[in-house]
Protein backbone atom coordinates (compact mmCIF):
# COMPACT_ATOMS: atom_id res chain seq x y z
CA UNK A 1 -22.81 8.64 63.42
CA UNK A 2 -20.03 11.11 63.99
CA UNK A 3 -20.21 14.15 65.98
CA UNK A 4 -17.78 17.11 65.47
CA UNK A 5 -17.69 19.91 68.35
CA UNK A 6 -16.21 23.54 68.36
CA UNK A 7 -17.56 26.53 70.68
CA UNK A 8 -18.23 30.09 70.26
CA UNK A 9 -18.01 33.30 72.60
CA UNK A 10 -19.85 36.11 72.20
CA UNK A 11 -22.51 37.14 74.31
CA UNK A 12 -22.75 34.12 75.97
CA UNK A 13 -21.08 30.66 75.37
CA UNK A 14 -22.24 28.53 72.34
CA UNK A 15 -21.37 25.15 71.03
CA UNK A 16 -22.45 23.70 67.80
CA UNK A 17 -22.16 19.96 67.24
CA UNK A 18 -22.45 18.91 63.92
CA UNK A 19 -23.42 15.04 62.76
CA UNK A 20 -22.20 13.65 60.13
CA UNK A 21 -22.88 10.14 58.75
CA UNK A 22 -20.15 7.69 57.64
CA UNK A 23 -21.42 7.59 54.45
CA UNK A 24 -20.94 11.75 54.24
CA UNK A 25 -17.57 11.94 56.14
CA UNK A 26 -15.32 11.87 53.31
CA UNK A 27 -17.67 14.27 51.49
CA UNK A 28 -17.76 16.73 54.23
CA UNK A 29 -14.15 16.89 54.41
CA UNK A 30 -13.16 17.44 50.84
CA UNK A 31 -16.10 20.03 50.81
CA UNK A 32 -14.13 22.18 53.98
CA UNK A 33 -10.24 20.86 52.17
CA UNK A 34 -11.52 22.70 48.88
CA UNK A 35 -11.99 25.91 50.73
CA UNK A 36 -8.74 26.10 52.04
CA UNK A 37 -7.42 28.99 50.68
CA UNK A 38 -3.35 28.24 49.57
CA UNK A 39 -0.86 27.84 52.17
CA UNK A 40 -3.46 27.68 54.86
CA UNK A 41 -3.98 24.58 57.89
CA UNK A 42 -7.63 25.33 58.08
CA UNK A 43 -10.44 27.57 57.32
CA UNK A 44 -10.96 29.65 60.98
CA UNK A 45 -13.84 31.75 61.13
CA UNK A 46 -12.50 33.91 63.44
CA UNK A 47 -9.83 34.69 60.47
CA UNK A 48 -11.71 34.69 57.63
CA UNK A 49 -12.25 37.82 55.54
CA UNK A 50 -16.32 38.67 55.49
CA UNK A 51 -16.51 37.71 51.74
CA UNK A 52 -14.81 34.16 53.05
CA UNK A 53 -17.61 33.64 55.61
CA UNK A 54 -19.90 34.05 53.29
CA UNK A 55 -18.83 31.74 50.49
CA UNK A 56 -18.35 29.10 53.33
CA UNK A 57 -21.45 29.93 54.69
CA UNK A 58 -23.28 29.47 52.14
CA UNK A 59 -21.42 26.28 50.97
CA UNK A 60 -22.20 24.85 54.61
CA UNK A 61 -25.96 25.89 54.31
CA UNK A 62 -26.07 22.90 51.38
CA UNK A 63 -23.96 20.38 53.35
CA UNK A 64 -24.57 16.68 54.40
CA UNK A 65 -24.79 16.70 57.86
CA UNK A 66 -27.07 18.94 60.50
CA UNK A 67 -25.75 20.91 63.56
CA UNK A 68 -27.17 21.28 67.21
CA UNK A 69 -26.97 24.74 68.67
CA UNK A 70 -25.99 24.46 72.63
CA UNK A 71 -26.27 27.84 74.55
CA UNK A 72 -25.53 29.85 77.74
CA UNK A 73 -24.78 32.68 79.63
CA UNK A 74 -22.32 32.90 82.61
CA UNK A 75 -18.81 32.23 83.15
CA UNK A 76 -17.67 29.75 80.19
CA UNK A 77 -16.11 26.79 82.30
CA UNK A 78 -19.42 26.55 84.19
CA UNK A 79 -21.58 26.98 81.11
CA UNK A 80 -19.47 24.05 79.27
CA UNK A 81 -19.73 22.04 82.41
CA UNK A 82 -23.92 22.39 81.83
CA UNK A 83 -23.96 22.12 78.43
CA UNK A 84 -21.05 19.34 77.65
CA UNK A 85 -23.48 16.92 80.09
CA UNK A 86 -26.46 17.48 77.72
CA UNK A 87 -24.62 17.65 74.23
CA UNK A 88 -23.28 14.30 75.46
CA UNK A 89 -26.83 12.76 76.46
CA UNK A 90 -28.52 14.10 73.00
CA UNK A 91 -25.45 12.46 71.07
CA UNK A 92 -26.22 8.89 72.68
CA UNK A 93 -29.62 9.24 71.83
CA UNK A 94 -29.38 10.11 68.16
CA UNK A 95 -26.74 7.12 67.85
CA UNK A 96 -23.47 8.90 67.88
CA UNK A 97 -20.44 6.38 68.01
CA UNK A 98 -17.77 8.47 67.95
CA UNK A 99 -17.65 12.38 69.76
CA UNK A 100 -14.64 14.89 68.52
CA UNK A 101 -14.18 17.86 70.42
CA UNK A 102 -11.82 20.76 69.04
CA UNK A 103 -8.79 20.26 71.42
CA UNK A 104 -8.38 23.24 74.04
CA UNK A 105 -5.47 23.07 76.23
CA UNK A 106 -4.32 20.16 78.68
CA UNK A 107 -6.58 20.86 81.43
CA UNK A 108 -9.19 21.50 79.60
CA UNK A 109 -9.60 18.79 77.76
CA UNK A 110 -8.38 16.48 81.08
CA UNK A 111 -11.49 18.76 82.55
CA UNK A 112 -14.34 17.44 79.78
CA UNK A 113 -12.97 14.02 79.56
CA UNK A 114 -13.69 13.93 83.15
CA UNK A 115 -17.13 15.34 82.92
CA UNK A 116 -18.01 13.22 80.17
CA UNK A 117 -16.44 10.21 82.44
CA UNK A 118 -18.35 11.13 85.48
CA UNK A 119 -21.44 12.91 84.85
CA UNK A 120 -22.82 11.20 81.35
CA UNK A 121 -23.56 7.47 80.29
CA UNK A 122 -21.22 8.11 77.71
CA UNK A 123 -19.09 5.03 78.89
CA UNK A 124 -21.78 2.59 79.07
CA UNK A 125 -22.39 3.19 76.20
CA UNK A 126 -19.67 2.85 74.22
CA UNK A 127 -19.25 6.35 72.89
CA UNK A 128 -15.83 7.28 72.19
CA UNK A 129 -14.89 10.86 72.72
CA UNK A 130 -11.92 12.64 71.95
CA UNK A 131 -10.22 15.89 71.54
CA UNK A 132 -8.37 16.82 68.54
CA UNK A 133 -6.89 19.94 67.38
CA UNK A 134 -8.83 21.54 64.18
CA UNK A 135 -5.74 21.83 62.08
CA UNK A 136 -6.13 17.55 61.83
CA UNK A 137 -9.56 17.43 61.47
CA UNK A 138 -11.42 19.21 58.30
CA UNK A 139 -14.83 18.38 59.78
CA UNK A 140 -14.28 20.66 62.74
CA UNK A 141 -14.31 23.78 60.83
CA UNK A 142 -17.72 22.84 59.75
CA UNK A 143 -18.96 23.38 63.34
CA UNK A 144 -16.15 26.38 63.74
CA UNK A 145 -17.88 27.96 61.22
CA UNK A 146 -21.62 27.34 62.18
CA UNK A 147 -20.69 28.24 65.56
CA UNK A 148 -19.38 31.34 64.49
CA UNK A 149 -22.24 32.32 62.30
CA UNK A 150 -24.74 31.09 65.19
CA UNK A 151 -23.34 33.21 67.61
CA UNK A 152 -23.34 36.39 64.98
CA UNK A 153 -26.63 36.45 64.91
CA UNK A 154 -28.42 38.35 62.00
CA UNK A 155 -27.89 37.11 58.40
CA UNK A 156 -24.67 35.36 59.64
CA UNK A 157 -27.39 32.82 61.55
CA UNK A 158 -29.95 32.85 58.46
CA UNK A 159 -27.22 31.59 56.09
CA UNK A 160 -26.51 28.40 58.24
CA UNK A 161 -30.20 27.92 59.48
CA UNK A 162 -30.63 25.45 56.46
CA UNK A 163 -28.50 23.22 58.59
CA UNK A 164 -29.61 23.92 62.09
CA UNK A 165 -31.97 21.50 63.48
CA UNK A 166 -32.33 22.15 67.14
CA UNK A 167 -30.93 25.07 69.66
CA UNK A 168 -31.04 24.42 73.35
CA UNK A 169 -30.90 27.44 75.09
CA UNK A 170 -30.36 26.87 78.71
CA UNK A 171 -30.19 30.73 79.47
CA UNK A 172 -27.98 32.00 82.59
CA UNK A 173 -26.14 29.43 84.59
């Protein structure tokens, strides 16, 4: 099992992690390629024009895979520092190989690898984690996008419930 990671800010700090299955990888990527619009790297939420987010919203809500909704309030480095530790222990236990987090910058990724390294069993294991940037990777715009919508709220949230199987809210940290 894969596990694809982007995060969200807006009224807190979110991240969605979204599993996909071997078997649905390929799928899941030509599904996100085909809605690049032309001369685009990647479909960006952030970017996207509202009629966008909701044709990709709605093509997400009938996707392959499920996401996991991670949430908190407080400063964002210390709310990733609570929630990375948990994503991490919910991936091992629903038999995630192989962990890809949307690259940040240098220290931040040197910052998770070391919080995976030191405060998960993510080694023991065998998970392999890893950051890459979202331009390389077509199956982190999936959780880009259900981020985003998440963390919209409203019927931005209702179109990618479908996929949405747990939220952990851990409040203010």
């Amino acid at each position: 099992m894969h596990m694809f990671v982007d995060e969200s800010e807006r009224g807190g700090y979110l991240m969605a992690a979204v599993l996909v299955t071997p078997s649905a990888l390929h799928t899941t990527r030509a599904l996100m390629q085909s809605l690049l619009l032309p001369g685009s790297r990647r479909v960006h939420f952030k970017t996207e024009k509202p009629s966008r987010r909701k044709l990709v919203a709605d093509r997400l809500a009938c996707g392959d895979f499920v996401a996991h909704i991670y949430l908190g309030r407080g400063k964002s480095e210390h709310v990733r520092s609570k929630l990375l530790p948990l994503l991490v222990e919910d991936a091992l236990g629903l038999g995630v190989t192989r962990l890809v987090l949307d690259s940040r910058d240098p220290v931040g990724n040197s910052r998770d690898r070391l919080l995976i390294g030191t405060r998960t069993k993510a080694h023991d294991a065998g998970l392999v984690y890893e950051h890459i940037h979202s331009s390389a990777e077509p199956a982190l715009w999936v959780s880009d996008a259900i981020a985003w919508c998440h963390g919209a709220g409203g019927d931005w949230k209702r179109r990618v419930a479908p996929v949405v199987a747990a939220v952990a809210d851990l409040g203010t940290v």
